Steps between C-alpha positions, in 0.01 A plus 500: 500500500337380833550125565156515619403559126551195189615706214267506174602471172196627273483502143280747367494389118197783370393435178688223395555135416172272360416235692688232359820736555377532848487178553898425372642802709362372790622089398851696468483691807437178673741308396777753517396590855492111575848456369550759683428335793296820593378512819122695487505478904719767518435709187115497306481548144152600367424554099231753407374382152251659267139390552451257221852303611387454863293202501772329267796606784209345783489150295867484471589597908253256604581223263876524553484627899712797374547765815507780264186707604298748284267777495302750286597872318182659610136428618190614473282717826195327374366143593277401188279638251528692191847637498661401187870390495534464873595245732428497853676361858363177542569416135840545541488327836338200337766509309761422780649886448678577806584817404322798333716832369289827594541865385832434288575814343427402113135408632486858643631663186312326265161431641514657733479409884463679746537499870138408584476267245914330635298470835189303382795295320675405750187428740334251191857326564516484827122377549581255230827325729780664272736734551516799322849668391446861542715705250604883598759696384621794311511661168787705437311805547484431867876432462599775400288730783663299782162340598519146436500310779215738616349408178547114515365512904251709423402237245518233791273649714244603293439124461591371828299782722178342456619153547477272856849450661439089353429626189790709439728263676428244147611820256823423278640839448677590169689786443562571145594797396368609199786624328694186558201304310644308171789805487790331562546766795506383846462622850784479710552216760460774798206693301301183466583470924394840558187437316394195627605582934272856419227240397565286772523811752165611389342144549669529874305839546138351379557155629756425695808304567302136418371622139777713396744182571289300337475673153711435215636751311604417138670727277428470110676726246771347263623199698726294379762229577787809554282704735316236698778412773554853596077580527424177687782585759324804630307449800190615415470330148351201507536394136383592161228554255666483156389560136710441236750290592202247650465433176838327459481142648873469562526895605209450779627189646827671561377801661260261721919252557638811587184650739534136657888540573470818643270482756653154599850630529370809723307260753 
């Protein structure tokens, strides 16, 4: 990855953990990452807990001064009023969310969303001071016609083409492809690279040199502790957005050792 870009580490943990659970992964993280002596200078690591476990993760981070950061799965378009079951922007912000996941592929499948809707997402998040994490990628559908990347940047810039050069320039970019989601399968090193420099191509052609340099590009799809070394080396990834193995204390702190190592050793 660029030097001009800190890594992040983001745990996306869906629909688990309570809040007191919450609150222990995130005591363990801490204090394996401190032994650690993990340096969060050079590589961020963000946590993306459920909505009833956030304001539990915001007491401990503040109490303790942890440097983990955290976000939100999803937000609502709307501001207030009578829209059962959601929560909006600045509640999240109030919060102390840094961070806010948009248009991940089991929130299009199951609700769905759609790309109007991803758009006045990731506006309520930006107008709000967060940053959302954009997710695009493909199913295996796309795969298998040859069309994913044009899929996954097509994706991109149906978000981003409506969007002020400063505004895009704050976008975290995942690419997680859906067939890698919670399979066990994996894109290759140099698929996840080809992915993620068309993204970064396509943010040169609408932006420019300043935003598309500016942009992380995450890639999210069954990462683990044996894949994480050879993603994180390619130029164009800039770290990870992982699932199921962010739900494993020990497991996360070593991808986030071994994310640390690697982008020290190649600067």
């Amino acid at each position: 990855m660029s030097s001009a870009r800190i890594p992040l580490v983001a745990g996306n943990w869906k629909m688990n953990f309570d809040h007191l659970e919450a609150t222990y992964f995130v005591q363990k993280l801490a204090w394996l990452l401190r032994d650690a002596h993990f340096d969060y200078k050079r590589v961020e690591v963000a946590l993306m807990p459920t909505f009833t476990s956030i304001r539990s993760v915001q007491v401990l981070v503040e109490a303790d001064k942890l440097k983990i950061n955290y976000g939100a799965q999803t937000v609502s378009v709307t501001n207030q009023g009578a829209f059962t079951g959601d929560v909006n922007a600045d509640m999240l912000a109030q919060l102390g969310c840094k961070y806010v996941i948009v248009g991940h592929s089991e929130r299009r499948k199951y609700h769905p969303e759609d790309d109007a809707n991803i758009v006045d997402q990731v506006r309520a998040v930006l107008t709000a001071g967060m940053q959302p994490i954009l997710c695009v990628g493909e199913s295996m559908e796309e795969r298998r016609k040859g069309i994913e990347l044009d899929f996954a940047v097509g994706q991109v810039h149906d978000v981003t083409r409506d969007l002020s050069d400063e505004e895009a320039a704050k976008l975290i970019i995942a690419y997680e492809p859906v067939w890698a989601i919670g399979t066990g399968l994996v894109a290759t090193p140099a698929t996840a690279q080809d992915a993620a420099r068309a993204i970064r191509s396509n943010l040169y052609e609408t932006f420019g040199s300043k935003v598309s340099e500016a942009v992380r590009i995450l890639y999210g799809g069954s990462v683990n502790s044996k894949n994480a070394v050879e993603l994180i080396s390619q130029p164009d990834v800039d770290g990870f957005l992982i699932g199921g193995a962010s739900l494993n204390a020990d497991e996360l702190a070593k991808i986030c050792r071994l994310t640390l190592k690697t982008v020290t050793s190649s600067r």
